[in-house]
Short mmCIF file of C-alpha atoms and ligand atoms in Angstrom, two decimals:
data_model
loop_
_atom_site.label_atom_id
_atom_site.label_comp_id
_atom_site.label_asym_id
_atom_site.label_seq_id
_atom_site.Cartn_x
_atom_site.Cartn_y
_atom_site.Cartn_z
CA UNK A 12 0.24 -0.14 -0.25
CA UNK A 13 1.52 3.38 -0.88
CA UNK A 14 1.18 5.69 1.52
CA UNK A 15 1.47 9.47 -1.17
CA UNK A 16 -1.24 11.60 -0.52
CA UNK A 17 -2.59 11.82 -4.01
CA UNK A 18 -3.04 15.23 -5.43
CA UNK A 19 -6.03 16.14 -6.71
CA UNK A 20 -5.66 16.93 -11.07
CA UNK A 21 -5.49 21.11 -11.19
CA UNK A 22 -8.42 22.48 -13.12
CA UNK A 23 -6.35 24.97 -15.19
CA UNK A 24 -2.06 23.75 -15.77
CA UNK A 25 -0.32 26.24 -17.74
CA UNK A 26 3.00 24.41 -18.63
CA UNK A 27 5.94 26.70 -19.30
CA UNK A 28 3.87 28.84 -21.33
CA UNK A 29 5.66 32.11 -23.84
CA UNK A 30 3.09 34.45 -26.02
CA UNK A 31 5.55 36.98 -27.97
CA UNK A 32 3.76 39.05 -30.18
CA UNK A 33 5.48 40.76 -33.02
CA UNK A 34 4.87 43.74 -34.15
CA UNK A 35 6.99 45.46 -37.29
CA UNK A 36 10.51 44.05 -36.38
CA UNK A 37 10.24 44.02 -32.63
CA UNK A 38 8.92 40.75 -30.42
CA UNK A 39 7.26 41.81 -26.96
CA UNK A 40 7.61 38.54 -24.79
CA UNK A 41 4.02 39.17 -23.53
CA UNK A 42 4.41 36.02 -20.79
CA UNK A 43 7.74 35.31 -20.47
CA UNK A 44 8.07 31.33 -19.24
CA UNK A 45 4.93 31.00 -17.24
CA UNK A 46 4.47 27.34 -15.40
CA UNK A 47 1.48 27.31 -12.74
CA UNK A 48 -1.98 25.42 -11.91
CA UNK A 49 -4.93 26.61 -10.47
CA UNK A 50 -7.40 24.03 -8.63
CA UNK A 51 -11.25 23.66 -7.67
CA UNK A 52 -12.59 26.45 -6.25
CA UNK A 53 -9.41 28.23 -5.88
CA UNK A 54 -10.23 31.82 -5.53
CA UNK A 55 -7.33 34.06 -7.40
CA UNK A 56 -6.60 37.57 -7.49
CA UNK A 57 -3.96 38.27 -10.10
CA UNK A 58 -2.04 42.22 -9.62
CA UNK A 59 0.70 43.99 -11.32
CA UNK A 60 1.37 46.95 -13.39
CA UNK A 61 -0.07 48.12 -16.47
CA UNK A 62 1.58 46.02 -19.72
CA UNK A 63 3.13 43.15 -16.79
CA UNK A 64 0.92 40.30 -19.06
CA UNK A 65 -1.78 40.27 -16.48
CA UNK A 66 -4.83 40.08 -19.29
CA UNK A 67 -2.69 37.63 -21.89
CA UNK A 68 -2.31 35.26 -19.15
CA UNK A 69 -6.67 35.40 -18.59
CA UNK A 70 -7.39 35.37 -22.73
CA UNK A 71 -4.89 32.36 -22.72
CA UNK A 72 -6.66 30.98 -19.51
CA UNK A 73 -9.65 31.93 -21.21
CA UNK A 74 -8.69 29.54 -24.25
CA UNK A 75 -9.10 33.54 -26.53
CA UNK A 76 -5.61 32.75 -27.30
CA UNK A 77 -2.64 30.27 -27.75
CA UNK A 78 0.65 30.27 -26.48
CA UNK A 79 4.01 30.46 -28.79
CA UNK A 80 5.34 28.36 -26.87
CA UNK A 81 3.80 25.54 -23.51
CA UNK A 82 0.80 24.22 -23.33
CA UNK A 83 -2.40 25.27 -21.63
CA UNK A 84 -4.16 21.83 -19.95
CA UNK A 85 -8.12 22.37 -18.95
CA UNK A 86 -9.41 19.65 -16.48
CA UNK A 87 -6.54 16.91 -17.83
CA UNK A 88 -7.42 18.45 -21.67
CA UNK A 89 -4.17 19.72 -23.58
CA UNK A 90 -5.70 22.32 -25.32
CA UNK A 91 -2.04 22.97 -27.90
CA UNK A 92 -3.54 21.03 -30.23
CA UNK A 93 -7.66 21.52 -30.38
CA UNK A 94 -8.76 23.43 -33.60
CA UNK A 95 -10.86 26.73 -33.17
CA UNK A 96 -14.66 25.04 -33.11
CA UNK A 97 -13.29 22.69 -30.34
CA UNK A 98 -11.80 25.33 -28.19
CA UNK A 99 -14.85 27.85 -28.47
CA UNK A 100 -17.39 24.85 -27.78
CA UNK A 101 -14.61 23.96 -24.70
CA UNK A 102 -14.62 27.74 -23.72
CA UNK A 103 -19.18 27.95 -23.72
CA UNK A 104 -18.63 24.32 -21.87
CA UNK A 105 -15.85 25.03 -19.11
CA UNK A 106 -14.64 28.97 -18.77
CA UNK A 107 -17.06 32.47 -17.84
CA UNK A 108 -15.54 35.67 -18.95
CA UNK A 109 -15.88 38.84 -17.42
CA UNK A 110 -14.37 42.13 -18.88
CA UNK A 111 -14.19 45.91 -17.56
CA UNK A 112 -16.34 47.50 -20.25
CA UNK A 113 -18.65 44.74 -19.88
CA UNK A 114 -19.15 43.39 -23.07
CA UNK A 115 -22.86 43.09 -23.74
CA UNK A 116 -24.45 43.20 -27.02
CA UNK A 117 -26.26 46.72 -26.97
CA UNK A 118 -29.38 46.04 -29.27
CA UNK A 119 -30.30 42.56 -26.68
CA UNK A 120 -32.23 42.99 -23.41
CA UNK A 121 -30.21 41.95 -20.61
CA UNK A 122 -32.15 38.80 -20.80
CA UNK A 123 -31.35 38.32 -24.46
CA UNK A 124 -27.32 38.65 -23.57
CA UNK A 125 -27.16 36.17 -20.88
CA UNK A 126 -29.42 33.36 -22.93
CA UNK A 127 -27.23 33.21 -25.17
CA UNK A 128 -24.61 31.13 -23.55
CA UNK A 129 -26.63 28.55 -23.13
CA UNK A 130 -28.23 28.89 -26.81
CA UNK A 131 -24.94 29.16 -28.87
CA UNK A 132 -24.69 25.02 -26.71
CA UNK A 133 -27.99 24.00 -28.27
CA UNK A 134 -30.44 24.60 -25.55
CA UNK A 135 -33.95 25.13 -26.39
CA UNK A 136 -35.04 28.47 -26.48
CA UNK A 137 -37.35 27.68 -23.29
CA UNK A 138 -34.56 26.62 -21.30
CA UNK A 139 -32.01 28.93 -22.50
CA UNK A 140 -34.71 31.82 -20.99
CA UNK A 141 -35.63 29.91 -18.26
CA UNK A 142 -31.66 29.27 -16.73
CA UNK A 143 -30.91 32.98 -18.48
CA UNK A 144 -33.80 34.38 -15.61
CA UNK A 145 -32.43 32.19 -12.87
CA UNK A 146 -29.19 33.56 -13.36
CA UNK A 147 -30.37 37.73 -13.20
CA UNK A 148 -32.71 36.75 -10.52
CA UNK A 149 -29.15 35.09 -8.74
CA UNK A 150 -27.41 38.86 -9.89
CA UNK A 151 -30.52 40.54 -8.25
CA UNK A 152 -32.01 42.02 -11.96
CA UNK A 153 -34.70 39.91 -12.56
CA UNK A 154 -36.66 42.60 -12.78
CA UNK A 155 -34.34 44.30 -15.04
CA UNK A 156 -34.72 41.36 -17.72
CA UNK A 157 -36.45 43.14 -20.45
CA UNK A 158 -34.03 46.66 -20.00
CA UNK A 159 -31.70 46.86 -22.69
CA UNK A 160 -27.53 48.00 -20.79
CA UNK A 161 -28.21 51.17 -22.27
CA UNK A 162 -30.63 51.38 -20.11
CA UNK A 163 -28.64 50.44 -16.68
CA UNK A 164 -26.05 51.81 -14.34
CA UNK A 165 -22.66 50.65 -14.96
CA UNK A 166 -23.24 48.32 -11.96
CA UNK A 167 -25.74 46.62 -13.24
CA UNK A 168 -24.52 46.06 -16.69
CA UNK A 169 -21.43 44.28 -15.02
CA UNK A 170 -24.10 42.34 -12.90
CA UNK A 171 -25.30 41.11 -15.65
CA UNK A 172 -22.28 39.50 -17.41
CA UNK A 173 -21.65 37.83 -14.06
CA UNK A 174 -24.35 36.47 -15.09
CA UNK A 175 -24.21 35.63 -18.62
CA UNK A 176 -20.44 34.51 -17.28
CA UNK A 177 -22.26 31.78 -14.54
CA UNK A 178 -25.86 30.56 -16.70
CA UNK A 179 -23.26 27.54 -18.19
CA UNK A 180 -22.49 26.99 -14.65
CA UNK A 181 -18.50 26.96 -15.86
CA UNK A 182 -15.14 25.44 -13.87
CA UNK A 183 -13.76 28.74 -14.06
CA UNK A 184 -14.86 32.69 -14.21
CA UNK A 185 -12.31 34.78 -15.47
CA UNK A 186 -12.52 38.55 -14.49
CA UNK A 187 -10.00 41.32 -15.94
CA UNK A 188 -10.32 44.32 -14.31
CA UNK A 189 -14.28 43.62 -13.71
CA UNK A 190 -14.18 46.87 -10.98
CA UNK A 191 -12.05 49.18 -13.29
CA UNK A 192 -15.11 51.32 -14.53
CA UNK A 193 -16.84 51.25 -11.07
CA UNK A 194 -17.35 53.61 -8.42
CA UNK A 195 -15.89 52.33 -4.83
CA UNK A 196 -19.00 50.80 -3.20
CA UNK A 197 -20.30 49.64 -6.69
CA UNK A 198 -17.14 47.70 -7.18
CA UNK A 199 -17.44 46.08 -3.55
CA UNK A 200 -21.28 45.06 -3.80
CA UNK A 201 -19.58 43.51 -7.74
CA UNK A 202 -16.50 41.47 -5.72
CA UNK A 203 -18.34 40.04 -3.22
CA UNK A 204 -21.02 39.11 -6.02
CA UNK A 205 -18.45 37.35 -7.85
CA UNK A 206 -17.09 35.86 -4.54
CA UNK A 207 -20.41 34.89 -3.49
CA UNK A 208 -20.57 32.75 -6.66
CA UNK A 209 -17.60 30.73 -6.81
CA UNK A 210 -15.76 28.40 -4.41
CA UNK A 211 -18.19 26.21 -2.30
CA UNK A 212 -19.73 24.81 -5.84
CA UNK A 213 -16.14 23.73 -7.35
CA UNK A 214 -16.67 26.98 -9.55
CA UNK A 215 -12.35 28.42 -9.65
CA UNK A 216 -12.39 32.33 -9.45
CA UNK A 217 -9.63 34.69 -11.46
CA UNK A 218 -9.57 38.35 -10.62
CA UNK A 219 -7.41 40.92 -12.40
CA UNK A 220 -7.64 43.82 -9.68
CA UNK A 221 -5.70 47.30 -9.55
CA UNK A 222 -7.11 47.75 -6.40
CA UNK A 223 -5.05 46.88 -3.76
CA UNK A 224 -8.24 45.90 -1.49
CA UNK A 225 -9.61 43.87 -3.68
CA UNK A 226 -6.65 41.83 -4.00
CA UNK A 227 -6.98 41.55 -0.41
CA UNK A 228 -10.21 40.23 0.10
CA UNK A 229 -8.63 36.75 -2.16
CA UNK A 230 -6.50 34.48 -0.48
CA UNK A 231 -4.16 33.72 -3.17
CA UNK A 232 -2.62 36.33 -4.75
CA UNK A 233 -0.16 35.87 -8.34
CA UNK A 234 1.62 39.31 -8.72
CA UNK A 235 3.11 39.82 -12.33
CA UNK A 236 6.11 41.77 -13.88
CA UNK A 237 7.18 42.11 -17.46
CA UNK A 238 5.52 38.87 -18.34
CA UNK A 239 6.94 36.79 -15.08
CA UNK A 240 5.05 35.60 -12.35
CA UNK A 241 7.28 37.12 -9.71
CA UNK A 242 5.31 36.11 -6.56
CA UNK A 243 3.02 33.05 -5.54
CA UNK A 244 1.34 32.63 -2.44
CA UNK A 245 -0.93 29.45 -3.91
CA UNK A 246 -0.49 26.53 -2.12
CA UNK A 247 -0.62 24.62 -5.02
CA UNK A 248 2.23 22.81 -7.31
N1 ADP B 7 -1.94 41.97 -29.64
C1 ADP B 7 -0.89 42.73 -29.11
N2 ADP B 7 -0.28 42.74 -29.95
C2 ADP B 7 1.64 43.63 -29.52
N3 ADP B 7 1.48 43.29 -28.38
C3 ADP B 7 0.73 43.03 -27.15
C4 ADP B 7 -0.60 42.50 -27.69
N4 ADP B 7 -1.29 42.57 -26.42
C5 ADP B 7 -0.57 42.40 -25.39
N5 ADP B 7 0.13 43.27 -25.86
C6 ADP B 7 1.90 43.67 -25.01
O1 ADP B 7 1.67 42.13 -24.24
C7 ADP B 7 2.45 43.22 -22.96
C8 ADP B 7 1.67 42.67 -21.93
O2 ADP B 7 0.21 43.23 -22.24
P1 ADP B 7 -1.25 42.82 -21.14
O3 ADP B 7 -1.00 41.11 -21.16
O4 ADP B 7 -2.44 43.53 -22.28
O5 ADP B 7 -1.16 43.58 -20.01
P2 ADP B 7 -1.38 43.71 -18.58
O6 ADP B 7 -3.25 43.41 -19.01
O7 ADP B 7 -0.89 43.44 -17.95
O8 ADP B 7 -1.50 45.83 -18.72
C9 ADP B 7 2.35 44.71 -22.94
O9 ADP B 7 3.63 45.14 -23.29
C10 ADP B 7 1.48 45.10 -24.23
O10 ADP B 7 1.97 45.89 -24.95
MG1 MG B 8 -4.95 44.23 -18.87
#
């Protein structure tokens, strides 16, 4: 009998990932040999100066971009060899994305924005609508379902975007400066919502933030500088 402790498979593993952008004759090492693991239910802040590679990291974990070197392994699935359709499908099933500028479709109502995730997945119109209304209720916006984004405040738009990210019950919620366009009180409410919606259900949360108060509320903090991770208090290797 072995007394080795079984280490659970990470939800996401970046193995020696680099992302190089070529602009004219210049090469920018936006991410430079980054290795890290993220486990189910973990809550993480990513901090670092502007240009340090935070968004590049999020885009790679979110399967919006592909590494120049190395591999992003999601739930044990190597994503390096996946084609665009398979990547989009894996993203739709596993990943929720929240951005600073909300990225809601302006011509669609709140509930239509949220239900798109389910419709892309092949859900019926009535199932998609039901799930979208549940998700809006979970962010206390069920009374605004028929509003267009322009008819909502910034904080409400971000809550719609969070409902859209959560409606598919993702394994991981990635939020890139989600409170960057919001005032202090609204930022706190949005962060509370992100924290409350993740963790206990196994959904991991990664929040990129400039706000040290936001970062202090998340147990694991990854610090980036010049495309490298310079500090990470994560307990998992
Ligand atoms: N599409 C791109 N083309 C060229 N350079 C890019 C591109 N995206 C990011 N970069 C460069 O990569 C570096 C990291 O950018 P980014 O990940 O956006 O940083 P952060 O989110 O921490 O501000 C920066 O030097 C930036 O200019
Ligand atoms: Mg950024």
